[in-house]
């Protein structure tokens, strides 16, 4: 595939697209990112991702880089079309030598990277998850590239032939997945953890809540205990790479989920319809 990487204003071949080892993103994971979903070579919820990128940057006292990200995304998709996948965007605080924890009064230029990536279109199939301790820091609402706790959790899921790890705090609350937001439903009522510093405000989560509103399915944004997770009729996860998918087991325990006539199926069908209309 003839792909290119956008880096600081240029579209380069992947092996030419490099940053300094003194980049603060590399040394400290002092950087933020977005994954914008692409379906049929069209962008899904582009503005929402850019809004979140702005917020992540501002929370970390970084300026929004002076680039037209829509043009960058469209150019990347022109160079290498993506049937299903996403555009990854990362902005680091910049390169600083010598290495130093603080950057006070240093004028750093952000490093900005973007590339398109194809993934396999997810099957309409229930997934398996594990639970795993939530070892992350206290600002999970910022989409930073400090993902060590997330990748260790996701790797443990993979080792157990599972698709996702659901993160549980030391007090027993389930926040979200390693790279997904979480929904459960019981007796026709949907529940998802409220926005807080402990979860990422997922753009797919928000889209899914809009779908619930349209279908007049009642929902609550409330804290969710691990116990409740196992007592739910259905458990779904949402993300820019998965849309909305149900789970069939957690920690090897089968949920009594049947795809046919599930609430998930109703939501999934409306989600798909609404998504098609909003692709750009
Ligand atoms: N992850 N929670 C976490 C911790 C995430 O990393 C993500 C997204 C989500 C879902 O957010 P959204 O619906 O906006 O994609 C929730 C991306 C896809 C990633 O890291 O690859």
Short mmCIF file of C-alpha atoms and ligand atoms in Angstrom, two decimals:
data_model
loop_
_atom_site.label_atom_id
_atom_site.label_comp_id
_atom_site.label_asym_id
_atom_site.label_seq_id
_atom_site.Cartn_x
_atom_site.Cartn_y
_atom_site.Cartn_z
CA UNK A 1 0.00 0.00 0.00
CA UNK A 2 1.26 3.43 -0.95
CA UNK A 3 0.85 5.12 2.45
CA UNK A 4 2.30 8.37 3.74
CA UNK A 5 2.80 9.83 7.17
CA UNK A 6 2.03 13.47 7.87
CA UNK A 7 4.76 14.94 10.04
CA UNK A 8 5.13 18.63 10.88
CA UNK A 9 3.68 19.84 7.61
CA UNK A 10 5.04 17.21 5.23
CA UNK A 11 3.69 13.95 3.83
CA UNK A 12 6.60 11.49 3.96
CA UNK A 13 7.17 7.79 3.38
CA UNK A 14 6.78 5.90 6.68
CA UNK A 15 10.52 5.19 6.98
CA UNK A 16 11.34 8.87 6.43
CA UNK A 17 8.88 10.08 9.06
CA UNK A 18 10.93 10.32 12.25
CA UNK A 19 11.09 12.39 15.42
CA UNK A 20 14.10 13.10 17.62
CA UNK A 21 14.81 10.80 20.56
CA UNK A 22 14.62 14.05 22.57
CA UNK A 23 10.96 14.42 21.67
CA UNK A 24 9.04 14.75 24.95
CA UNK A 25 6.39 12.38 23.64
CA UNK A 26 9.06 9.71 23.28
CA UNK A 27 10.85 10.44 26.58
CA UNK A 28 7.89 11.27 28.87
CA UNK A 29 4.79 10.39 26.83
CA UNK A 30 4.15 14.11 27.12
CA UNK A 31 1.69 14.06 24.23
CA UNK A 32 -1.92 13.56 23.27
CA UNK A 33 -3.65 11.72 20.45
CA UNK A 34 -6.88 10.96 18.65
CA UNK A 35 -8.12 8.07 16.55
CA UNK A 36 -10.73 9.30 14.07
CA UNK A 37 -12.82 6.49 12.68
CA UNK A 38 -12.99 6.01 8.91
CA UNK A 39 -15.65 3.92 7.17
CA UNK A 40 -15.84 3.65 3.39
CA UNK A 41 -12.97 6.18 3.20
CA UNK A 42 -15.13 8.75 5.00
CA UNK A 43 -14.55 10.38 8.37
CA UNK A 44 -16.88 9.69 11.29
CA UNK A 45 -17.41 12.41 13.93
CA UNK A 46 -14.39 14.42 12.80
CA UNK A 47 -15.35 17.66 14.61
CA UNK A 48 -15.98 15.83 17.89
CA UNK A 49 -12.47 14.35 17.78
CA UNK A 50 -10.89 17.71 17.02
CA UNK A 51 -12.84 19.29 19.89
CA UNK A 52 -11.53 16.60 22.23
CA UNK A 53 -7.98 17.08 20.91
CA UNK A 54 -8.30 20.81 21.67
CA UNK A 55 -9.45 20.02 25.18
CA UNK A 56 -6.68 17.46 25.84
CA UNK A 57 -4.08 19.97 24.65
CA UNK A 58 -5.50 22.81 26.71
CA UNK A 59 -5.67 20.63 29.87
CA UNK A 60 -1.93 20.00 29.45
CA UNK A 61 -1.18 23.65 28.68
CA UNK A 62 -0.25 22.98 25.07
CA UNK A 63 -1.33 25.11 22.10
CA UNK A 64 -3.50 23.72 19.34
CA UNK A 65 -1.12 23.34 16.37
CA UNK A 66 -1.71 25.62 13.43
CA UNK A 67 -2.72 22.94 10.92
CA UNK A 68 -5.91 22.25 9.03
CA UNK A 69 -6.54 18.72 10.28
CA UNK A 70 -9.50 18.16 7.97
CA UNK A 71 -7.32 18.76 4.92
CA UNK A 72 -4.59 16.53 6.39
CA UNK A 73 -7.08 13.69 6.98
CA UNK A 74 -8.59 14.05 3.50
CA UNK A 75 -5.13 14.10 1.92
CA UNK A 76 -4.11 10.93 3.82
CA UNK A 77 -7.29 9.19 2.67
CA UNK A 78 -6.65 10.29 -0.90
CA UNK A 79 -3.12 8.84 -0.83
CA UNK A 80 -4.18 5.56 0.77
CA UNK A 81 -7.94 4.94 0.92
CA UNK A 82 -9.27 3.19 4.01
CA UNK A 83 -12.34 1.00 3.75
CA UNK A 84 -12.48 0.53 7.52
CA UNK A 85 -10.06 1.91 10.08
CA UNK A 86 -8.95 5.28 11.28
CA UNK A 87 -6.68 8.25 11.21
CA UNK A 88 -4.27 8.45 14.09
CA UNK A 89 -3.20 11.95 15.12
CA UNK A 90 -0.57 12.66 17.77
CA UNK A 91 0.68 15.97 19.09
CA UNK A 92 3.68 16.03 21.42
CA UNK A 93 4.91 18.96 23.48
CA UNK A 94 7.98 19.04 21.28
CA UNK A 95 11.68 18.26 21.22
CA UNK A 96 13.76 19.44 24.16
CA UNK A 97 17.44 18.84 24.64
CA UNK A 98 18.94 18.17 27.15
CA UNK A 99 16.27 15.92 28.68
CA UNK A 100 14.51 17.68 31.50
CA UNK A 101 11.26 16.94 33.29
CA UNK A 102 10.10 20.56 33.18
CA UNK A 103 9.77 22.84 30.18
CA UNK A 104 9.03 26.10 32.01
CA UNK A 105 9.84 29.16 29.84
CA UNK A 106 11.18 26.98 27.04
CA UNK A 107 9.61 27.71 23.68
CA UNK A 108 8.94 24.26 22.25
CA UNK A 109 7.46 23.50 18.84
CA UNK A 110 4.96 20.65 18.98
CA UNK A 111 5.63 17.57 16.87
CA UNK A 112 2.52 16.67 14.93
CA UNK A 113 2.08 13.27 13.32
CA UNK A 114 -0.88 11.75 11.48
CA UNK A 115 -1.37 8.58 9.48
CA UNK A 116 -4.20 6.46 8.17
CA UNK A 117 -4.52 2.84 9.20
CA UNK A 118 -6.83 0.08 7.96
CA UNK A 119 -8.17 -2.58 10.26
CA UNK A 120 -10.45 -5.53 9.70
CA UNK A 121 -14.11 -4.54 9.73
CA UNK A 122 -15.46 -6.01 13.00
CA UNK A 123 -17.82 -8.93 12.59
CA UNK A 124 -21.30 -8.73 14.05
CA UNK A 125 -20.24 -10.97 16.86
CA UNK A 126 -20.19 -10.93 20.66
CA UNK A 127 -16.77 -10.48 22.26
CA UNK A 128 -14.99 -11.82 25.30
CA UNK A 129 -13.52 -9.66 28.05
CA UNK A 130 -11.59 -9.97 31.27
CA UNK A 131 -11.60 -7.64 34.26
CA UNK A 132 -8.31 -6.08 35.25
CA UNK A 133 -7.18 -3.56 37.88
CA UNK A 134 -7.42 0.07 36.76
CA UNK A 135 -3.82 1.16 37.36
CA UNK A 136 -4.08 4.45 35.42
CA UNK A 137 -3.44 7.99 36.60
CA UNK A 138 -6.10 10.44 37.82
CA UNK A 139 -6.74 12.23 34.51
CA UNK A 140 -8.09 9.54 32.20
CA UNK A 141 -10.36 12.21 30.64
CA UNK A 142 -7.26 13.55 28.86
CA UNK A 143 -6.45 11.46 25.80
CA UNK A 144 -2.73 11.23 26.49
CA UNK A 145 -0.40 8.67 24.96
CA UNK A 146 0.56 7.50 28.47
CA UNK A 147 -1.15 4.18 27.87
CA UNK A 148 1.07 1.76 29.80
CA UNK A 149 -1.71 0.64 32.16
CA UNK A 150 -4.05 0.31 29.16
CA UNK A 151 -1.69 -1.75 27.02
CA UNK A 152 -0.76 -4.08 29.90
CA UNK A 153 -4.45 -4.69 30.55
CA UNK A 154 -5.17 -5.28 26.85
CA UNK A 155 -2.19 -7.63 26.56
CA UNK A 156 -3.50 -9.69 29.49
CA UNK A 157 -6.83 -9.94 27.66
CA UNK A 158 -5.01 -11.12 24.52
CA UNK A 159 -3.08 -13.74 26.52
CA UNK A 160 -6.44 -15.07 27.68
CA UNK A 161 -7.82 -15.08 24.11
CA UNK A 162 -10.08 -12.15 24.96
CA UNK A 163 -10.89 -8.96 23.08
CA UNK A 164 -10.93 -6.36 25.84
CA UNK A 165 -10.01 -5.72 29.47
CA UNK A 166 -12.58 -3.93 31.65
CA UNK A 167 -10.80 -1.76 34.20
CA UNK A 168 -11.83 -2.02 37.86
CA UNK A 169 -10.78 0.54 40.48
CA UNK A 170 -9.48 -0.52 43.90
CA UNK A 171 -12.93 0.29 45.32
CA UNK A 172 -14.65 -2.04 42.89
CA UNK A 173 -16.01 0.44 40.31
CA UNK A 174 -15.73 -0.44 36.65
CA UNK A 175 -14.71 2.64 34.68
CA UNK A 176 -14.29 1.58 31.05
CA UNK A 177 -12.33 -0.80 28.85
CA UNK A 178 -8.64 -0.46 27.98
CA UNK A 179 -9.68 1.38 24.79
CA UNK A 180 -13.48 1.36 24.91
CA UNK A 181 -16.36 2.82 26.93
CA UNK A 182 -18.75 0.55 28.71
CA UNK A 183 -22.53 0.14 28.77
CA UNK A 184 -24.67 -2.41 30.60
CA UNK A 185 -28.39 -2.98 30.58
CA UNK A 186 -30.79 -4.66 32.90
CA UNK A 187 -34.56 -4.97 32.61
CA UNK A 188 -34.59 -2.64 29.61
CA UNK A 189 -32.64 0.17 31.30
CA UNK A 190 -29.16 1.06 30.06
CA UNK A 191 -26.42 2.29 32.34
CA UNK A 192 -22.99 3.75 31.60
CA UNK A 193 -20.43 5.26 33.98
CA UNK A 194 -20.72 9.07 34.18
CA UNK A 195 -18.10 11.36 32.68
CA UNK A 196 -15.40 12.03 35.24
CA UNK A 197 -11.64 12.20 35.50
CA UNK A 198 -11.66 8.39 35.52
CA UNK A 199 -12.90 7.79 31.99
CA UNK A 200 -12.32 9.07 28.49
CA UNK A 201 -15.32 11.05 27.17
CA UNK A 202 -15.74 8.76 24.19
CA UNK A 203 -17.20 10.25 21.03
CA UNK A 204 -18.80 6.86 20.28
CA UNK A 205 -20.21 6.81 23.83
CA UNK A 206 -21.90 10.16 23.14
CA UNK A 207 -23.16 8.98 19.76
CA UNK A 208 -24.55 5.82 21.39
CA UNK A 209 -26.40 7.92 24.00
CA UNK A 210 -27.94 9.92 21.14
CA UNK A 211 -29.09 6.65 19.57
CA UNK A 212 -30.66 5.61 22.90
CA UNK A 213 -32.46 8.95 23.05
CA UNK A 214 -33.81 8.52 19.53
CA UNK A 215 -35.05 5.03 20.34
CA UNK A 216 -36.53 6.25 23.64
CA UNK A 217 -34.55 3.61 25.52
CA UNK A 218 -34.12 4.80 29.11
CA UNK A 219 -30.57 5.23 30.36
CA UNK A 220 -28.69 6.39 33.43
CA UNK A 221 -25.17 7.75 33.73
CA UNK A 222 -24.17 6.21 37.05
CA UNK A 223 -21.24 4.48 38.64
CA UNK A 224 -21.10 0.79 37.90
CA UNK A 225 -19.84 -1.87 40.30
CA UNK A 226 -18.10 -5.06 39.24
CA UNK A 227 -20.94 -7.00 40.80
CA UNK A 228 -23.50 -5.22 38.63
CA UNK A 229 -21.47 -6.00 35.56
CA UNK A 230 -22.03 -9.71 36.12
CA UNK A 231 -25.71 -9.19 36.99
CA UNK A 232 -26.47 -7.39 33.75
CA UNK A 233 -28.56 -8.76 30.88
CA UNK A 234 -26.26 -7.20 28.31
CA UNK A 235 -22.84 -5.56 28.33
CA UNK A 236 -21.66 -3.45 25.38
CA UNK A 237 -18.44 -1.67 24.57
CA UNK A 238 -18.05 1.34 22.26
CA UNK A 239 -15.09 2.90 20.50
CA UNK A 240 -13.97 4.49 17.27
CA UNK A 241 -12.66 1.15 16.06
CA UNK A 242 -15.51 -1.09 17.26
CA UNK A 243 -18.65 1.09 17.02
CA UNK A 244 -20.88 -0.73 19.54
CA UNK A 245 -20.36 -4.43 20.23
CA UNK A 246 -21.82 -6.78 22.84
CA UNK A 247 -19.90 -9.11 25.17
CA UNK A 248 -20.64 -12.81 25.57
CA UNK A 249 -18.36 -13.54 28.50
CA UNK A 250 -16.35 -11.80 31.20
CA UNK A 251 -13.55 -13.59 33.09
CA UNK A 252 -14.68 -16.81 31.42
CA UNK A 253 -18.20 -16.47 32.84
CA UNK A 254 -20.85 -16.63 30.10
CA UNK A 255 -23.35 -13.78 30.05
CA UNK A 256 -26.78 -15.01 29.01
CA UNK A 257 -26.61 -12.83 25.93
CA UNK A 258 -28.61 -13.73 22.85
CA UNK A 259 -28.06 -11.51 19.86
CA UNK A 260 -31.54 -12.04 18.50
CA UNK A 261 -34.08 -9.57 19.94
CA UNK A 262 -31.46 -8.04 22.18
CA UNK A 263 -31.50 -4.37 23.06
CA UNK A 264 -28.02 -4.29 21.57
CA UNK A 265 -29.32 -5.32 18.16
CA UNK A 266 -31.86 -2.50 18.17
CA UNK A 267 -29.17 -0.03 19.13
CA UNK A 268 -26.67 -1.47 16.65
CA UNK A 269 -29.11 -1.18 13.73
CA UNK A 270 -30.00 2.42 14.52
CA UNK A 271 -26.35 3.22 15.17
CA UNK A 272 -25.41 1.91 11.72
CA UNK A 273 -28.15 3.93 10.03
CA UNK A 274 -27.29 7.12 11.88
CA UNK A 275 -23.58 6.57 11.26
CA UNK A 276 -24.07 6.27 7.48
CA UNK A 277 -25.81 9.65 7.50
CA UNK A 278 -23.04 11.37 9.42
CA UNK A 279 -19.99 10.10 7.50
CA UNK A 280 -18.14 12.90 5.72
N1 LIG B 1 -9.37 4.50 22.09
N2 LIG B 1 -11.71 4.73 26.54
C1 LIG B 1 -10.40 4.69 26.25
C2 LIG B 1 -9.43 4.51 27.36
C3 LIG B 1 -9.97 4.81 24.92
O1 LIG B 1 -8.66 4.79 24.63
C4 LIG B 1 -10.94 4.95 23.88
C5 LIG B 1 -10.56 5.10 22.44
C6 LIG B 1 -12.30 4.98 24.24
C7 LIG B 1 -13.39 5.17 23.21
O2 LIG B 1 -13.40 6.50 22.76
P1 LIG B 1 -13.92 6.89 21.31
O3 LIG B 1 -15.32 6.38 21.20
O4 LIG B 1 -13.86 8.37 21.31
O5 LIG B 1 -13.01 6.23 20.32
C8 LIG B 1 -12.65 4.88 25.57
C9 LIG B 1 -8.85 4.63 20.74
C10 LIG B 1 -9.75 4.04 19.72
C11 LIG B 1 -7.44 4.05 20.72
O6 LIG B 1 -6.74 4.26 21.71
O7 LIG B 1 -7.06 3.40 19.75
#
